[in-house]
């Protein structure tokens, strides 16, 4: 006996009004034609990966930065229209971005 049946037993004269649940479309990140550039640098002796060249909204790029940081479990930041990820994760980042539909260009090394 499920919850609807139990409620029907408690309140027999009540009629259930079924409201359809509308699924809101997920806001996707804008995909661009130009490739995102994935660079490797060393700053103060520590490796970093830099993503630049995104021409969409800053909010979309910030969402992408947060998603990359959580998937890779690393630190990073978003500054001057660039995503800076701590460590050399070019291959993993490129695979994640290609799965999302972005075109990625590897620069350096």
PDB file of C-alpha atoms in Angstrom:
ATOM      1  CA  UNK A   1       0.000   0.000   0.000  1.00  0.00           C
ATOM      2  CA  UNK A   2       1.573   3.245  -1.085  1.00  0.00           C
ATOM      3  CA  UNK A   3       1.061   6.746   0.226  1.00  0.00           C
ATOM      4  CA  UNK A   4      -1.692   7.648  -2.254  1.00  0.00           C
ATOM      5  CA  UNK A   5      -3.762   4.648  -1.192  1.00  0.00           C
ATOM      6  CA  UNK A   6      -3.308   5.499   2.469  1.00  0.00           C
ATOM      7  CA  UNK A   7      -4.401   9.082   1.884  1.00  0.00           C
ATOM      8  CA  UNK A   8      -7.421   7.866  -0.102  1.00  0.00           C
ATOM      9  CA  UNK A   9      -8.444   5.677   2.852  1.00  0.00           C
ATOM     10  CA  UNK A  10      -8.101   8.592   5.276  1.00  0.00           C
ATOM     11  CA  UNK A  11      -9.893  11.132   3.064  1.00  0.00           C
ATOM     12  CA  UNK A  12     -12.273   9.278   0.728  1.00  0.00           C
ATOM     13  CA  UNK A  13     -14.136  12.374  -0.495  1.00  0.00           C
ATOM     14  CA  UNK A  14     -10.966  14.249  -1.491  1.00  0.00           C
ATOM     15  CA  UNK A  15     -10.101  14.218  -5.181  1.00  0.00           C
ATOM     16  CA  UNK A  16      -6.469  14.189  -6.181  1.00  0.00           C
ATOM     17  CA  UNK A  17      -5.384  16.872  -8.561  1.00  0.00           C
ATOM     18  CA  UNK A  18      -2.427  15.733 -10.545  1.00  0.00           C
ATOM     19  CA  UNK A  19      -0.159  18.534 -11.654  1.00  0.00           C
ATOM     20  CA  UNK A  20       2.348  17.660 -14.327  1.00  0.00           C
ATOM     21  CA  UNK A  21       5.923  18.243 -13.295  1.00  0.00           C
ATOM     22  CA  UNK A  22       7.680  20.396 -15.828  1.00  0.00           C
ATOM     23  CA  UNK A  23      11.314  19.645 -16.328  1.00  0.00           C
ATOM     24  CA  UNK A  24      13.298  22.819 -16.660  1.00  0.00           C
ATOM     25  CA  UNK A  25      15.881  22.592 -19.406  1.00  0.00           C
ATOM     26  CA  UNK A  26      19.397  22.615 -18.040  1.00  0.00           C
ATOM     27  CA  UNK A  27      21.391  25.670 -18.858  1.00  0.00           C
ATOM     28  CA  UNK A  28      24.273  24.475 -20.918  1.00  0.00           C
ATOM     29  CA  UNK A  29      27.547  26.239 -21.452  1.00  0.00           C
ATOM     30  CA  UNK A  30      27.847  28.088 -24.737  1.00  0.00           C
ATOM     31  CA  UNK A  31      30.081  26.217 -27.190  1.00  0.00           C
ATOM     32  CA  UNK A  32      32.298  28.244 -29.457  1.00  0.00           C
ATOM     33  CA  UNK A  33      33.825  27.588 -32.851  1.00  0.00           C
ATOM     34  CA  UNK A  34      37.377  28.634 -31.948  1.00  0.00           C
ATOM     35  CA  UNK A  35      39.399  26.184 -29.854  1.00  0.00           C
ATOM     36  CA  UNK A  36      40.157  26.776 -26.187  1.00  0.00           C
ATOM     37  CA  UNK A  37      43.913  26.993 -25.709  1.00  0.00           C
ATOM     38  CA  UNK A  38      45.361  24.683 -23.056  1.00  0.00           C
ATOM     39  CA  UNK A  39      48.852  25.811 -21.961  1.00  0.00           C
ATOM     40  CA  UNK A  40      51.399  24.509 -19.485  1.00  0.00           C
ATOM     41  CA  UNK A  41      53.647  26.845 -17.515  1.00  0.00           C
ATOM     42  CA  UNK A  42      55.799  26.844 -14.436  1.00  0.00           C
ATOM     43  CA  UNK A  43      55.399  29.655 -11.952  1.00  0.00           C
ATOM     44  CA  UNK A  44      57.753  29.808  -8.993  1.00  0.00           C
ATOM     45  CA  UNK A  45      58.857  26.269  -9.844  1.00  0.00           C
ATOM     46  CA  UNK A  46      55.357  24.819  -9.676  1.00  0.00           C
ATOM     47  CA  UNK A  47      53.445  23.523 -12.717  1.00  0.00           C
ATOM     48  CA  UNK A  48      50.124  25.090 -13.727  1.00  0.00           C
ATOM     49  CA  UNK A  49      47.691  24.563 -16.569  1.00  0.00           C
ATOM     50  CA  UNK A  50      46.115  27.634 -18.171  1.00  0.00           C
ATOM     51  CA  UNK A  51      42.934  27.635 -20.254  1.00  0.00           C
ATOM     52  CA  UNK A  52      42.225  30.719 -22.321  1.00  0.00           C
ATOM     53  CA  UNK A  53      40.413  31.802 -25.456  1.00  0.00           C
ATOM     54  CA  UNK A  54      36.787  31.335 -24.360  1.00  0.00           C
ATOM     55  CA  UNK A  55      34.597  33.963 -25.994  1.00  0.00           C
ATOM     56  CA  UNK A  56      31.329  33.299 -24.130  1.00  0.00           C
ATOM     57  CA  UNK A  57      29.999  34.846 -20.938  1.00  0.00           C
ATOM     58  CA  UNK A  58      32.228  35.061 -17.870  1.00  0.00           C
ATOM     59  CA  UNK A  59      29.617  33.232 -15.785  1.00  0.00           C
ATOM     60  CA  UNK A  60      29.776  30.206 -18.109  1.00  0.00           C
ATOM     61  CA  UNK A  61      33.564  30.189 -17.939  1.00  0.00           C
ATOM     62  CA  UNK A  62      33.433  30.384 -14.126  1.00  0.00           C
ATOM     63  CA  UNK A  63      31.030  27.418 -14.050  1.00  0.00           C
ATOM     64  CA  UNK A  64      33.403  25.500 -16.284  1.00  0.00           C
ATOM     65  CA  UNK A  65      36.337  26.372 -13.997  1.00  0.00           C
ATOM     66  CA  UNK A  66      34.470  25.160 -10.928  1.00  0.00           C
ATOM     67  CA  UNK A  67      33.463  21.939 -12.640  1.00  0.00           C
ATOM     68  CA  UNK A  68      37.028  21.217 -13.772  1.00  0.00           C
ATOM     69  CA  UNK A  69      38.418  21.892 -10.303  1.00  0.00           C
ATOM     70  CA  UNK A  70      35.918  19.589  -8.632  1.00  0.00           C
ATOM     71  CA  UNK A  71      36.349  16.775 -11.180  1.00  0.00           C
ATOM     72  CA  UNK A  72      40.134  16.903 -10.877  1.00  0.00           C
ATOM     73  CA  UNK A  73      40.105  17.598  -7.115  1.00  0.00           C
ATOM     74  CA  UNK A  74      42.666  20.368  -7.474  1.00  0.00           C
ATOM     75  CA  UNK A  75      42.907  24.054  -6.717  1.00  0.00           C
ATOM     76  CA  UNK A  76      42.772  26.854  -9.188  1.00  0.00           C
ATOM     77  CA  UNK A  77      41.322  30.237  -9.975  1.00  0.00           C
ATOM     78  CA  UNK A  78      39.635  32.342 -12.633  1.00  0.00           C
ATOM     79  CA  UNK A  79      41.474  35.570 -13.465  1.00  0.00           C
ATOM     80  CA  UNK A  80      41.659  37.850 -16.495  1.00  0.00           C
ATOM     81  CA  UNK A  81      39.467  35.570 -18.664  1.00  0.00           C
ATOM     82  CA  UNK A  82      41.753  32.606 -17.919  1.00  0.00           C
ATOM     83  CA  UNK A  83      41.278  29.456 -15.867  1.00  0.00           C
ATOM     84  CA  UNK A  84      44.390  28.575 -13.882  1.00  0.00           C
ATOM     85  CA  UNK A  85      44.546  24.979 -12.598  1.00  0.00           C
ATOM     86  CA  UNK A  86      47.283  23.914 -10.183  1.00  0.00           C
ATOM     87  CA  UNK A  87      49.316  21.069 -11.666  1.00  0.00           C
ATOM     88  CA  UNK A  88      49.859  19.579 -15.114  1.00  0.00           C
ATOM     89  CA  UNK A  89      46.458  18.155 -16.031  1.00  0.00           C
ATOM     90  CA  UNK A  90      46.388  18.994 -19.734  1.00  0.00           C
ATOM     91  CA  UNK A  91      45.424  15.516 -20.932  1.00  0.00           C
ATOM     92  CA  UNK A  92      42.590  15.105 -18.417  1.00  0.00           C
ATOM     93  CA  UNK A  93      41.281  18.640 -18.992  1.00  0.00           C
ATOM     94  CA  UNK A  94      41.344  18.190 -22.749  1.00  0.00           C
ATOM     95  CA  UNK A  95      39.411  14.911 -22.442  1.00  0.00           C
ATOM     96  CA  UNK A  96      36.766  16.537 -20.208  1.00  0.00           C
ATOM     97  CA  UNK A  97      36.362  19.512 -22.559  1.00  0.00           C
ATOM     98  CA  UNK A  98      36.128  17.284 -25.646  1.00  0.00           C
ATOM     99  CA  UNK A  99      33.405  15.232 -23.938  1.00  0.00           C
ATOM    100  CA  UNK A 100      31.485  18.483 -23.380  1.00  0.00           C
ATOM    101  CA  UNK A 101      31.801  19.357 -27.087  1.00  0.00           C
ATOM    102  CA  UNK A 102      34.563  21.970 -27.006  1.00  0.00           C
ATOM    103  CA  UNK A 103      37.445  22.015 -29.419  1.00  0.00           C
ATOM    104  CA  UNK A 104      40.751  22.235 -27.564  1.00  0.00           C
ATOM    105  CA  UNK A 105      44.209  23.126 -28.778  1.00  0.00           C
ATOM    106  CA  UNK A 106      47.292  22.029 -26.829  1.00  0.00           C
ATOM    107  CA  UNK A 107      50.091  24.590 -26.648  1.00  0.00           C
ATOM    108  CA  UNK A 108      53.562  24.038 -25.204  1.00  0.00           C
ATOM    109  CA  UNK A 109      55.293  20.803 -24.288  1.00  0.00           C
TER     110      UNK A 109
END
